[in-house]
Coordinates of C-alpha atoms and ligand atoms in Angstrom, one line a residue:
M873 CA 4.7 20.4 -55.5
H874 CA 2.4 19.1 -52.9
R875 CA 2.1 15.8 -54.7
A876 CA 5.9 15.5 -54.8
V877 CA 6.2 16.1 -51.1
L878 CA 3.4 13.6 -50.5
R879 CA 5.2 11.1 -52.6
L880 CA 8.4 11.6 -50.8
L881 CA 6.7 11.2 -47.5
V882 CA 5.0 8.0 -48.6
A883 CA 8.3 6.7 -49.9
A884 CA 9.9 7.6 -46.6
I885 CA 7.2 5.8 -44.6
I886 CA 7.5 2.7 -46.7
L887 CA 11.3 2.8 -46.4
Y888 CA 11.0 3.3 -42.7
A889 CA 8.6 0.3 -42.4
F890 CA 10.8 -1.8 -44.4
I891 CA 13.9 -1.0 -42.3
S892 CA 12.1 -1.5 -39.1
T893 CA 10.7 -4.8 -40.2
A894 CA 14.0 -5.9 -41.6
S895 CA 15.8 -5.1 -38.3
A896 CA 13.1 -5.9 -35.8
G897 CA 14.6 -8.2 -33.2
T898 CA 17.9 -8.6 -35.2
A899 CA 21.3 -7.4 -33.9
Y900 CA 24.5 -7.5 -36.0
V901 CA 27.6 -8.4 -34.1
A902 CA 31.1 -7.9 -35.4
Q903 CA 34.8 -7.5 -34.3
P904 CA 36.1 -5.0 -34.8
Q905 CA 32.9 -3.0 -34.5
Q906 CA 31.2 -1.7 -37.7
P907 CA 28.7 1.2 -37.8
N908 CA 25.8 -1.1 -37.7
S909 CA 27.0 -3.5 -35.1
T910 CA 27.1 -4.1 -31.4
T911 CA 29.1 -6.3 -29.1
L912 CA 27.7 -9.8 -28.2
V913 CA 26.9 -8.7 -24.7
Q914 CA 25.1 -5.6 -25.9
A915 CA 23.0 -7.8 -28.2
L916 CA 22.3 -10.4 -25.4
S917 CA 21.4 -7.6 -22.9
D918 CA 18.8 -6.1 -25.3
S919 CA 15.5 -7.9 -24.6
S920 CA 14.1 -6.9 -28.0
V921 CA 16.8 -8.9 -29.8
S922 CA 16.0 -12.4 -30.7
Q923 CA 18.2 -13.0 -33.7
I924 CA 22.0 -12.2 -33.7
L925 CA 23.8 -12.2 -37.0
L926 CA 27.6 -12.6 -36.7
L927 CA 29.2 -10.6 -39.4
T928 CA 32.8 -11.5 -38.7
N929 CA 34.8 -14.1 -36.7
Y930 CA 34.3 -13.1 -33.0
S931 CA 36.0 -13.9 -29.7
V932 CA 34.2 -13.1 -26.5
N933 CA 37.6 -12.3 -25.0
D934 CA 36.9 -10.9 -21.5
E935 CA 33.5 -9.2 -22.2
L936 CA 31.6 -12.0 -20.2
D937 CA 33.9 -11.7 -17.2
Q938 CA 31.6 -9.0 -15.7
F939 CA 29.2 -11.8 -15.1
K940 CA 31.5 -13.7 -13.0
D941 CA 29.4 -13.7 -9.8
R942 CA 26.0 -13.1 -11.5
P943 CA 25.3 -14.5 -14.8
L944 CA 23.5 -12.4 -17.5
Q945 CA 19.9 -13.5 -17.3
I946 CA 18.4 -14.3 -20.7
N947 CA 14.5 -14.5 -20.6
R948 CA 13.8 -15.1 -24.2
S949 CA 14.8 -17.4 -27.0
V950 CA 17.8 -16.2 -29.1
S951 CA 19.3 -17.5 -32.2
I952 CA 22.9 -16.8 -33.3
S953 CA 24.0 -17.5 -36.8
G954 CA 26.2 -16.3 -39.7
A955 CA 24.6 -14.5 -42.6
P956 CA 22.2 -16.8 -44.4
G957 CA 23.5 -18.8 -47.3
L958 CA 27.2 -18.7 -46.6
P959 CA 29.3 -21.6 -47.8
P960 CA 31.0 -23.6 -45.0
A961 CA 34.4 -22.0 -45.7
S962 CA 33.0 -18.5 -45.0
L963 CA 31.0 -19.3 -41.8
P964 CA 32.1 -17.0 -39.0
V965 CA 33.9 -18.5 -36.0
L966 CA 32.5 -17.7 -32.5
D967 CA 35.2 -18.3 -29.9
L968 CA 33.6 -18.8 -26.5
R969 CA 37.1 -18.9 -24.8
W970 CA 36.0 -21.7 -22.4
K971 CA 33.8 -19.3 -20.4
R972 CA 31.7 -21.0 -17.9
G973 CA 28.3 -20.2 -16.4
K974 CA 28.1 -16.6 -17.7
L975 CA 24.7 -16.8 -19.4
A976 CA 21.6 -17.9 -17.6
L977 CA 18.7 -19.3 -19.6
C978 CA 15.1 -19.2 -18.4
S979 CA 13.1 -22.4 -18.3
S980 CA 11.3 -21.8 -21.5
C981 CA 14.3 -20.3 -23.3
V982 CA 15.8 -21.9 -26.4
F983 CA 19.3 -20.7 -27.3
E984 CA 20.1 -21.7 -30.9
F985 CA 23.4 -21.7 -32.8
K986 CA 23.0 -22.2 -36.5
D987 CA 25.1 -21.9 -39.6
I988 CA 28.2 -21.0 -37.6
V989 CA 31.5 -22.3 -36.4
V990 CA 31.8 -22.6 -32.6
A991 CA 35.2 -22.9 -30.9
N992 CA 36.3 -23.5 -27.3
E993 CA 32.8 -24.0 -26.0
R994 CA 34.0 -26.5 -23.5
Q995 CA 37.1 -28.5 -22.5
G996 CA 36.9 -32.1 -23.5
V997 CA 34.3 -33.9 -25.5
G998 CA 30.6 -34.0 -25.0
P999 CA 27.8 -31.7 -26.3
A1000 CA 27.7 -29.2 -23.4
F1001 CA 28.4 -25.4 -23.8
D1002 CA 30.0 -24.4 -20.6
V1003 CA 29.0 -20.8 -20.9
F1004 CA 25.4 -21.6 -20.1
V1005 CA 23.6 -22.3 -16.9
G1006 CA 20.0 -23.3 -17.2
K1007 CA 16.8 -24.3 -15.5
P1008 CA 14.7 -27.4 -16.1
G1009 CA 13.2 -26.8 -19.6
S1010 CA 16.1 -24.6 -20.9
V1011 CA 17.4 -25.9 -24.3
V1012 CA 20.6 -25.2 -26.2
A1013 CA 20.1 -26.2 -29.8
T1014 CA 22.6 -26.5 -32.7
R1015 CA 21.7 -26.7 -36.2
N1016 CA 24.3 -27.1 -39.0
I1017 CA 27.2 -25.9 -36.9
Y1018 CA 30.8 -26.9 -37.0
R1019 CA 32.8 -27.3 -33.8
L1020 CA 36.5 -26.5 -34.1
R1021 CA 38.5 -28.7 -31.8
L1022 CA 41.9 -27.4 -30.5
A1023 CA 43.2 -31.0 -30.2
C1024 CA 41.5 -33.4 -32.5
T1025 CA 40.2 -36.2 -30.4
N1026 CA 39.9 -39.5 -32.3
A1027 CA 36.5 -39.6 -34.1
Q1028 CA 35.9 -43.1 -32.9
Y1029 CA 36.5 -42.1 -29.2
T1030 CA 34.1 -39.1 -29.6
S1031 CA 31.6 -41.4 -31.3
D1032 CA 31.8 -43.9 -28.4
V1033 CA 31.1 -41.1 -25.9
V1034 CA 28.2 -39.9 -27.9
S1035 CA 26.7 -43.4 -28.2
S1036 CA 26.9 -43.9 -24.5
T1037 CA 25.3 -40.5 -23.8
R1038 CA 21.7 -41.0 -22.7
R1039 CA 19.3 -39.0 -24.8
S1040 CA 17.5 -36.1 -23.1
A1041 CA 14.4 -37.1 -21.1
V1042 CA 12.6 -33.9 -22.1
L1043 CA 13.3 -33.7 -25.8
P1044 CA 11.9 -35.7 -28.8
G1045 CA 13.3 -39.2 -29.2
S1046 CA 13.7 -39.8 -25.5
G1047 CA 12.5 -43.4 -25.5
S1048 CA 15.0 -45.9 -24.1
S1049 CA 15.1 -47.7 -27.4
E1050 CA 16.2 -44.4 -29.2
A1051 CA 19.8 -44.2 -30.2
Q1052 CA 21.9 -41.0 -30.7
Q1053 CA 22.0 -40.4 -34.5
Q1054 CA 25.5 -39.9 -35.8
Q1055 CA 27.7 -40.9 -38.7
T1056 CA 31.2 -40.3 -40.0
V1057 CA 31.5 -38.2 -43.0
D1058 CA 34.3 -36.7 -45.2
A1059 CA 34.2 -33.1 -44.3
T1060 CA 35.7 -30.1 -46.1
Y1061 CA 36.5 -27.0 -44.1
Q1062 CA 38.5 -24.0 -45.2
G1063 CA 39.5 -25.9 -48.4
R1064 CA 41.0 -28.9 -46.6
S1065 CA 39.4 -32.2 -46.3
Y1066 CA 38.9 -34.1 -43.1
P1067 CA 38.0 -37.7 -43.9
G1068 CA 36.3 -39.6 -41.1
S1069 CA 34.9 -36.5 -39.3
L1070 CA 32.1 -37.1 -36.8
F1071 CA 28.7 -35.7 -37.6
T1072 CA 26.2 -35.9 -34.8
R1073 CA 23.1 -35.6 -36.8
N1074 CA 20.6 -35.7 -34.0
L1075 CA 22.1 -35.9 -30.6
T1076 CA 20.2 -35.0 -27.4
A1077 CA 21.3 -34.9 -23.8
D1078 CA 20.5 -33.5 -20.4
I1079 CA 23.5 -31.6 -19.1
P1080 CA 23.6 -31.9 -15.4
F1081 CA 23.9 -28.8 -13.2
V1082 CA 27.3 -28.8 -11.6
V1083 CA 29.2 -26.4 -9.4
Q1084 CA 32.9 -26.6 -9.9
E1085 CA 35.0 -25.4 -7.0
G1086 CA 36.3 -22.0 -7.9
R1087 CA 34.8 -21.9 -11.4
G1088 CA 31.0 -21.5 -10.5
P1089 CA 28.0 -23.4 -11.8
S1090 CA 27.2 -24.5 -15.2
G1091 CA 24.8 -27.0 -16.9
G1092 CA 21.2 -27.6 -16.0
Y1093 CA 19.8 -27.5 -19.6
A1094 CA 19.0 -29.9 -22.4
V1095 CA 21.0 -30.0 -25.6
V1096 CA 19.8 -30.9 -29.1
S1097 CA 22.7 -31.0 -31.5
S1098 CA 23.3 -31.3 -35.2
T1099 CA 27.0 -30.6 -35.4
L1100 CA 30.0 -31.5 -37.5
H1101 CA 33.1 -32.0 -35.4
S1102 CA 36.1 -30.6 -37.2
P1103 CA 39.7 -30.6 -36.0
D1104 CA 41.4 -27.3 -35.7
H1105 CA 44.2 -27.2 -38.2
I1106 CA 46.0 -24.1 -36.9
Ligands
NAG1992 C1 26.9 -3.6 -41.8 O1 27.9 -2.7 -42.2 C2 29.0 -3.3 -43.0 C3 30.0 -2.2 -43.3 O2 30.3 -1.4 -42.2 C4 28.4 -3.8 -44.4 O3 29.4 -4.4 -45.0 C5 27.4 -4.8 -44.0 O4 26.7 -5.2 -45.1 C6 26.3 -4.2 -43.1 N1 25.4 -5.3 -42.7 C7 24.1 -5.1 -42.6 C8 23.4 -6.3 -42.3 O5 23.6 -4.0 -42.8
NAG1993 C1 38.1 -16.8 -39.2 O1 38.6 -17.9 -38.4 C2 39.1 -18.9 -39.3 C3 39.5 -20.0 -38.3 O2 40.5 -19.6 -37.4 C4 40.2 -18.6 -40.2 O3 40.6 -19.6 -41.0 C5 39.6 -17.4 -41.1 O4 40.7 -17.0 -41.9 C6 39.1 -16.3 -40.2 N1 38.5 -15.3 -41.1 C7 38.8 -14.1 -41.1 C8 38.1 -13.1 -42.1 O5 39.7 -13.6 -40.4
NAG1994 C1 13.9 -12.7 -16.0 O1 12.8 -13.3 -15.3 C2 12.9 -13.4 -13.9 C3 11.9 -14.4 -13.5 O2 10.7 -14.1 -14.0 C4 12.9 -12.0 -13.3 O3 13.1 -12.1 -12.0 C5 14.1 -11.2 -13.9 O4 14.0 -9.9 -13.5 C6 14.0 -11.3 -15.5 N1 15.2 -10.7 -15.9 C7 15.4 -10.0 -17.1 C8 16.7 -9.5 -17.4 O5 14.4 -9.8 -17.8
NAG1995 C1 15.6 -36.1 -33.6 O1 15.1 -37.4 -33.5 C2 13.9 -37.6 -32.8 C3 13.7 -39.1 -32.7 O2 13.8 -39.8 -33.8 C4 12.9 -36.9 -33.6 O3 11.6 -36.9 -32.9 C5 13.2 -35.4 -33.7 O4 12.4 -34.7 -34.5 C6 14.6 -35.2 -34.3 N1 15.1 -33.9 -34.2 C7 15.6 -33.2 -35.1 C8 16.0 -31.8 -34.9 O5 15.8 -33.8 -36.2

């Protein structure tokens, strides 16, 4: 009897240790909410969260609008991704709704997007994510992401813009002889093929800090990007 209780207790402790290790620093974000999920803002506001797993497609809608006059300060590195091992067709889509200057990164903070599809992160071409405002040293990194474009700009045009973008002065490969690393590939997304899509394999840039009349500041961070640019087919 005692032994059984003890065994149960040991099992409970092991299970507890397992659960707390598995979830340490990880938040699940979903839309609509699930029993184990939070909103993106809740996850970003919790300073113990360093990894955000997106369980579903997610649009920030208006949840960032509360940071209109004062961006949400992020003082740690955070990574946001889909569940590991998903095939490209199942990667969740994070729609940033062209929000601008709502998330402030500290000078040693790296904000990473990986294994995910990102939509509406900015108007126009270029590697910036308008939602961020940074300090010298802040980095926005993308690894194996797809960017959905509303209007498919010509891959050659985007490629020309990338080629003429100066590499970041603060990230590896900054020498004046270093070129942006990009290629055109035949991409498949959601079962459709997109020949001649642009893959920026290793693109870096310093995004200047700018204040846009009526829309507030954004920029002021460096970007390192490994991204496949896909046209939106909707
Ligand atoms: C979160 O809950 C959903 C169901 O509500 C489940 O499908 C999913 O596997 C859970 N995810 C994790 C990581 O616990
Ligand atoms: C997620 O968004 C993509 C692109 O809009 C869409 O094709 C896909 O069906 C969506 N997935 C779900 C589960 O709604
Ligand atoms: C982030 O760091 C700054 C500077 O150290 C500090 O003033 C601020 O209170 C911190 N904010 C949060 C949300 O931790
Ligand atoms: C990008 O290229 C630079 C210069 O070749 C290299 O030092 C760096 O490690 C590369 N970064 C990634 C993420 O591959």
